[in-house]
mmCIF file of C-alpha atoms in Angstrom:
data_model
loop_
_atom_site.group_PDB
_atom_site.id
_atom_site.type_symbol
_atom_site.label_atom_id
_atom_site.label_comp_id
_atom_site.label_asym_id
_atom_site.label_seq_id
_atom_site.Cartn_x
_atom_site.Cartn_y
_atom_site.Cartn_z
ATOM 1 C CA GLY A 1 -17.179 -2.136 -3.612
ATOM 2 C CA LYS A 2 -14.663 -0.581 -5.992
ATOM 3 C CA ALA A 3 -13.911 2.334 -3.662
ATOM 4 C CA LEU A 4 -12.994 -0.055 -0.846
ATOM 5 C CA MET A 5 -10.852 -2.111 -3.202
ATOM 6 C CA LYS A 6 -9.054 1.034 -4.355
ATOM 7 C CA GLU A 7 -8.414 2.054 -0.743
ATOM 8 C CA GLU A 8 -6.985 -1.394 0.035
ATOM 9 C CA THR A 9 -4.700 -1.140 -2.996
ATOM 10 C CA ILE A 10 -3.421 2.244 -1.825
ATOM 11 C CA LYS A 11 -2.764 0.857 1.663
ATOM 12 C CA ASP A 12 -0.911 -2.082 0.142
ATOM 13 C CA MET A 13 1.194 0.261 -1.987
ATOM 14 C CA LEU A 14 2.067 2.384 1.037
ATOM 15 C CA ALA A 15 2.980 -0.725 2.998
ATOM 16 C CA THR A 16 5.244 -1.867 0.158
ATOM 17 C CA LEU A 17 6.929 1.529 -0.022
ATOM 18 C CA ALA A 18 7.484 1.439 3.734
ATOM 19 C CA LYS A 19 9.129 -1.984 3.415
ATOM 20 C CA LEU A 20 11.391 -0.740 0.626
ATOM 21 C CA LYS A 21 12.424 2.249 2.725
ATOM 22 C CA ASP A 22 13.132 -0.027 5.684
ATOM 23 C CA ALA A 23 15.214 -2.328 3.501
ATOM 24 C CA LYS A 24 17.550 0.470 2.439
#
């Protein structure tokens, strides 16, 4: 439920940060 959703959001955030790092 909410816990899973929160975990997915965190994963998405980490993935976004990784992309930003790779872009630089």
